[in-house]
Coordinates of C-alpha atoms in Angstrom, one line a residue:
M1 CA 0.0 0.0 0.0
D2 CA 1.2 3.5 -0.8
S3 CA 2.2 5.1 2.5
N4 CA 1.4 8.5 0.9
L5 CA -2.3 7.5 0.3
R6 CA -4.5 10.3 1.7
I7 CA -7.9 9.2 3.0
G8 CA -10.9 11.3 3.7
F9 CA -14.3 10.8 5.4
I10 CA -17.3 12.9 4.6
G11 CA -19.4 12.4 7.7
A12 CA -18.2 11.9 11.3
G13 CA -20.6 9.3 12.6
N14 CA -20.1 5.8 14.0
M15 CA -19.4 4.2 10.6
A16 CA -16.7 6.7 9.7
Y17 CA -15.1 6.4 13.1
G18 CA -15.1 2.6 13.1
I19 CA -13.6 2.5 9.6
A20 CA -11.0 5.2 10.5
K21 CA -9.9 3.2 13.6
G22 CA -9.5 0.1 11.5
V23 CA -7.6 1.8 8.8
L24 CA -5.2 3.4 11.3
Q25 CA -4.7 0.2 13.2
S26 CA -2.7 -1.4 10.4
G27 CA 0.0 1.3 10.7
D28 CA 0.2 1.6 7.0
V29 CA -1.6 4.9 6.9
P30 CA -0.4 7.6 9.3
P31 CA -3.1 9.7 11.1
T32 CA -1.7 12.8 9.3
N33 CA -2.9 11.3 6.0
V34 CA -6.5 11.1 7.2
K35 CA -9.1 13.9 7.3
V36 CA -12.7 14.1 8.3
S37 CA -15.4 16.6 7.3
A38 CA -18.8 17.3 8.9
P39 CA -21.0 20.4 9.2
S40 CA -21.0 20.1 13.0
A41 CA -18.0 19.7 15.3
R42 CA -19.9 17.5 17.7
N43 CA -18.1 14.3 16.8
F44 CA -14.7 15.8 15.9
G45 CA -13.2 15.1 19.3
R46 CA -12.8 11.4 19.0
F47 CA -11.3 11.7 15.5
Q48 CA -8.8 14.3 16.9
E49 CA -7.8 11.9 19.6
L50 CA -6.7 9.5 16.8
G51 CA -4.6 12.3 15.4
V52 CA -6.9 12.9 12.4
A53 CA -7.4 16.3 10.9
V54 CA -10.9 17.8 10.8
T55 CA -12.7 20.3 8.6
H56 CA -16.1 21.7 7.8
S57 CA -15.4 21.9 4.1
N58 CA -16.2 18.8 1.9
A59 CA -14.6 20.5 -1.1
E60 CA -11.3 21.0 0.9
L61 CA -11.3 17.4 2.0
V62 CA -11.8 16.0 -1.5
S63 CA -9.2 18.2 -3.0
S64 CA -6.6 17.0 -0.5
C65 CA -7.5 13.3 -0.5
D66 CA -7.1 10.3 -2.9
L67 CA -9.7 8.0 -1.5
V68 CA -12.9 9.4 0.0
F69 CA -15.5 7.6 2.1
V70 CA -19.0 9.1 1.7
A71 CA -20.4 8.1 5.1
V72 CA -23.6 10.1 5.3
K73 CA -27.3 9.3 5.5
P74 CA -28.8 8.2 2.2
H75 CA -31.0 11.3 1.8
L76 CA -27.9 13.5 1.9
V77 CA -25.9 11.7 -0.8
T78 CA -27.3 13.7 -3.7
S79 CA -26.5 17.1 -2.2
I80 CA -23.1 16.0 -1.0
L81 CA -22.0 14.6 -4.4
S82 CA -23.3 17.6 -6.1
E83 CA -21.2 19.8 -3.8
I84 CA -18.0 17.9 -4.4
T85 CA -18.3 16.8 -8.1
D86 CA -16.2 19.7 -9.5
H87 CA -13.4 18.6 -7.2
V88 CA -13.4 14.9 -8.1
T89 CA -10.7 13.9 -10.6
P90 CA -9.8 10.6 -12.3
K91 CA -7.2 9.9 -9.5
H92 CA -10.0 9.8 -6.9
I93 CA -11.6 6.7 -5.5
I94 CA -15.1 7.3 -4.0
V95 CA -16.5 4.8 -1.6
S96 CA -20.1 5.2 -0.6
V97 CA -21.3 3.8 2.8
A98 CA -24.9 5.1 2.2
A99 CA -27.6 2.3 2.6
G100 CA -29.6 1.7 -0.5
V101 CA -27.9 4.2 -2.8
T102 CA -26.9 2.2 -5.9
L103 CA -23.7 2.3 -7.9
A104 CA -25.6 3.6 -10.9
T105 CA -26.9 6.5 -8.9
L106 CA -23.5 7.3 -7.5
Q107 CA -21.8 7.1 -10.9
G108 CA -24.6 9.3 -12.4
L109 CA -23.9 12.0 -9.8
L110 CA -20.1 12.1 -10.3
P111 CA -17.8 12.7 -13.3
F112 CA -18.0 10.0 -15.9
D113 CA -14.6 8.5 -15.3
T114 CA -14.8 8.4 -11.5
V115 CA -13.9 5.1 -9.7
V116 CA -16.8 4.3 -7.4
L117 CA -17.3 1.4 -4.9
R118 CA -20.2 0.7 -2.7
L119 CA -19.6 -0.5 0.9
M120 CA -21.9 -1.7 3.6
P121 CA -20.2 -2.0 7.0
N122 CA -22.0 -2.6 10.4
L123 CA -21.8 -1.1 13.9
P124 CA -19.2 -3.7 15.3
C125 CA -16.6 -2.0 13.1
L126 CA -16.3 0.2 16.2
V127 CA -14.5 -2.7 17.9
Q128 CA -12.9 -4.1 14.7
Q129 CA -15.4 -7.0 14.6
G130 CA -17.5 -5.8 11.7
A131 CA -18.9 -7.6 8.7
L132 CA -18.3 -5.6 5.6
L133 CA -19.4 -6.3 2.0
F134 CA -18.4 -4.1 -1.0
S135 CA -19.1 -4.0 -4.7
R136 CA -17.1 -2.3 -7.5
G137 CA -18.6 0.2 -10.0
T138 CA -18.1 -0.1 -13.7
R139 CA -14.9 1.9 -13.7
A140 CA -13.4 0.3 -10.6
R141 CA -10.6 -2.2 -11.3
Q142 CA -9.6 -5.3 -9.3
E143 CA -6.7 -3.4 -7.8
D144 CA -9.1 -0.8 -6.5
G145 CA -11.1 -3.5 -4.7
D146 CA -7.8 -5.0 -3.4
L147 CA -6.8 -1.6 -2.0
L148 CA -10.2 -1.2 -0.2
R149 CA -10.0 -4.7 1.2
S150 CA -6.4 -4.1 2.4
L151 CA -7.5 -0.8 4.1
L152 CA -10.5 -2.5 5.8
Q153 CA -8.8 -5.7 6.9
H154 CA -8.6 -4.6 10.6
C155 CA -12.3 -3.7 10.6
G156 CA -13.4 -7.3 10.7
L157 CA -14.6 -9.7 8.0
V158 CA -14.4 -8.0 4.5
E159 CA -15.9 -9.6 1.4
E160 CA -16.6 -8.6 -2.2
G161 CA -19.7 -9.5 -4.0
P162 CA -22.2 -8.4 -6.7
E163 CA -24.2 -5.3 -5.9
A164 CA -27.4 -7.3 -5.6
W165 CA -26.0 -8.7 -2.4
I166 CA -25.4 -5.3 -0.7
D167 CA -29.0 -4.7 0.2
I168 CA -29.3 -8.3 1.5
H169 CA -26.2 -7.7 3.6
T170 CA -27.8 -4.6 4.9
G171 CA -30.8 -6.6 6.2
L172 CA -28.6 -9.5 7.4
S173 CA -25.7 -7.7 9.1
G174 CA -26.3 -3.9 9.1
S175 CA -29.8 -4.2 10.6
G176 CA -29.1 -7.7 12.0
V177 CA -26.9 -6.2 14.7
A178 CA -30.0 -4.6 16.2
F179 CA -31.9 -7.9 15.9
V180 CA -29.1 -9.6 17.9
Y181 CA -29.3 -6.8 20.6
L182 CA -33.0 -7.4 20.9
F183 CA -32.4 -11.1 21.4
A184 CA -29.7 -10.5 23.9
E185 CA -32.0 -8.1 25.8
A186 CA -34.7 -10.8 25.8
L187 CA -32.3 -13.4 27.1
A188 CA -31.3 -11.2 30.0
E189 CA -34.9 -10.2 30.8
G190 CA -35.8 -13.9 30.9
A191 CA -33.1 -14.4 33.6
V192 CA -34.3 -11.4 35.5
K193 CA -37.8 -12.8 35.4
M194 CA -36.4 -16.0 37.0
G195 CA -34.7 -14.0 39.8
M196 CA -31.2 -13.0 38.6
P197 CA -30.0 -9.4 39.1
S198 CA -30.3 -7.3 36.0
A199 CA -26.7 -6.2 35.7
L200 CA -25.4 -9.8 36.0
A201 CA -28.0 -11.1 33.6
H202 CA -27.1 -8.6 30.9
S203 CA -23.4 -9.3 31.3
I204 CA -23.9 -13.0 31.0
A205 CA -26.2 -12.5 28.0
A206 CA -23.6 -10.4 26.2
Q207 CA -20.9 -13.0 26.9
T208 CA -23.2 -15.7 25.7
V209 CA -23.8 -13.9 22.4
L210 CA -20.1 -13.2 22.0
G211 CA -19.0 -16.8 22.7
A212 CA -21.7 -18.3 20.5
G213 CA -20.8 -16.1 17.6
Q214 CA -17.1 -16.8 17.9
L215 CA -17.7 -20.5 18.1
L216 CA -20.0 -20.4 15.1
R217 CA -17.4 -18.4 13.1
D218 CA -14.3 -20.4 14.1
S219 CA -15.7 -23.9 14.0
G220 CA -17.0 -23.7 10.5
K221 CA -20.0 -25.8 11.5
H222 CA -23.6 -25.1 10.4
P223 CA -25.6 -23.4 13.1
A224 CA -28.0 -26.4 13.2
Q225 CA -25.1 -28.7 14.0
L226 CA -23.9 -26.6 16.9
R227 CA -27.4 -26.2 18.2
S228 CA -27.9 -30.0 18.2
E229 CA -24.6 -30.4 20.1
V230 CA -26.1 -28.3 22.9
C231 CA -29.3 -30.4 23.1
T232 CA -29.6 -33.5 25.1
P233 CA -32.7 -35.8 25.1
G234 CA -35.2 -34.4 27.5
G235 CA -32.9 -31.7 28.7
T236 CA -33.3 -28.0 29.3
T237 CA -32.2 -26.7 25.9
I238 CA -34.7 -28.7 23.8
F239 CA -37.5 -27.6 26.1
G240 CA -36.4 -23.9 25.6
L241 CA -36.0 -24.3 21.9
H242 CA -39.6 -25.8 21.7
A243 CA -40.9 -22.6 23.4
M244 CA -39.0 -20.4 20.9
E245 CA -40.4 -22.3 18.0
Q246 CA -43.9 -21.9 19.4
G247 CA -43.2 -18.2 19.6
G248 CA -42.2 -18.0 15.9
V249 CA -38.7 -16.7 16.5
R250 CA -37.3 -18.4 13.4
A251 CA -40.0 -17.0 11.1
A252 CA -40.0 -13.6 12.7
T253 CA -36.2 -13.3 12.2
M254 CA -36.4 -14.3 8.6
T255 CA -39.1 -11.8 8.0
A256 CA -37.1 -9.1 9.8
V257 CA -34.1 -9.7 7.4
E258 CA -36.5 -9.7 4.4
T259 CA -38.2 -6.5 5.5
A260 CA -34.9 -4.6 6.2
T261 CA -33.6 -5.8 2.8
E262 CA -36.7 -4.5 1.0
R263 CA -36.4 -1.2 2.8
A264 CA -32.8 -0.8 1.6
R265 CA -34.0 -1.5 -2.0
E266 CA -36.7 1.1 -1.5
L267 CA -34.1 3.7 -0.5
G268 CA -32.2 2.9 -3.6
R269 CA -35.3 3.4 -5.8
K270 CA -36.0 6.7 -4.2
S271 CA -32.5 7.9 -4.8
A272 CA -32.2 6.8 -8.4
P273 CA -34.4 9.5 -10.2
T274 CA -32.2 12.3 -8.8
A275 CA -29.1 11.1 -10.7
T276 CA -28.1 12.7 -13.9
E277 CA -25.0 11.6 -15.7
N278 CA -22.0 14.0 -15.6
R279 CA -19.8 13.9 -18.6
K280 CA -16.5 15.6 -17.8

């Protein structure tokens, strides 16, 4: 990786912060080569603690960076790209982290020859345990994808796939984090109901989710196989699983992923009509 690579983040929220932490963790990119822009200084403090420069000017950031993460809410993408388009050159790589906004829309809002990638991370990037999926636009080369993967390797699991998978990943992993939190909360509240102190119950629930996830990832086994290994005939687990099946947990979770995916697709459809192809 080029140690002179300059990286910018438009947006100073959790996703930008998590990615910035991961990028800096490798040591390949010095903090002095990273800059963040946002209209408010509210979140600047934690970036400055990393040694990262901050600015309120998106145009200044783009002009001084080679690779720019656009880490803003989907409804802001059109105005942000319209603001920076005159400062984007063929040397730039633009990486969008906006849910639902398609590569076609992004490319239509930027100069014709711009290298664009679409990335969907999730909140655990904050602790470098994220799940990230990216897709390359029509002008992005394999080496552009390799560069992005190298930059993000300390953020967690990084995979490349077709754009059709990005919205599914949003429902599975982007929104799925909240589904896991809801389940962890319910686990703890069940223990509280049975008489355990709340603080202890929530601590044990968090460790249970963490341990189960790590075992699932590292063992390579199908979830159903691991689940069967916990069950013994007539034991506590099979009785509990029966109660969960009666409550429709499996169907509700599948529907939640489906609904979140469709919402991501809807956001993409809403953003598409605003794009007009720039020909520079």
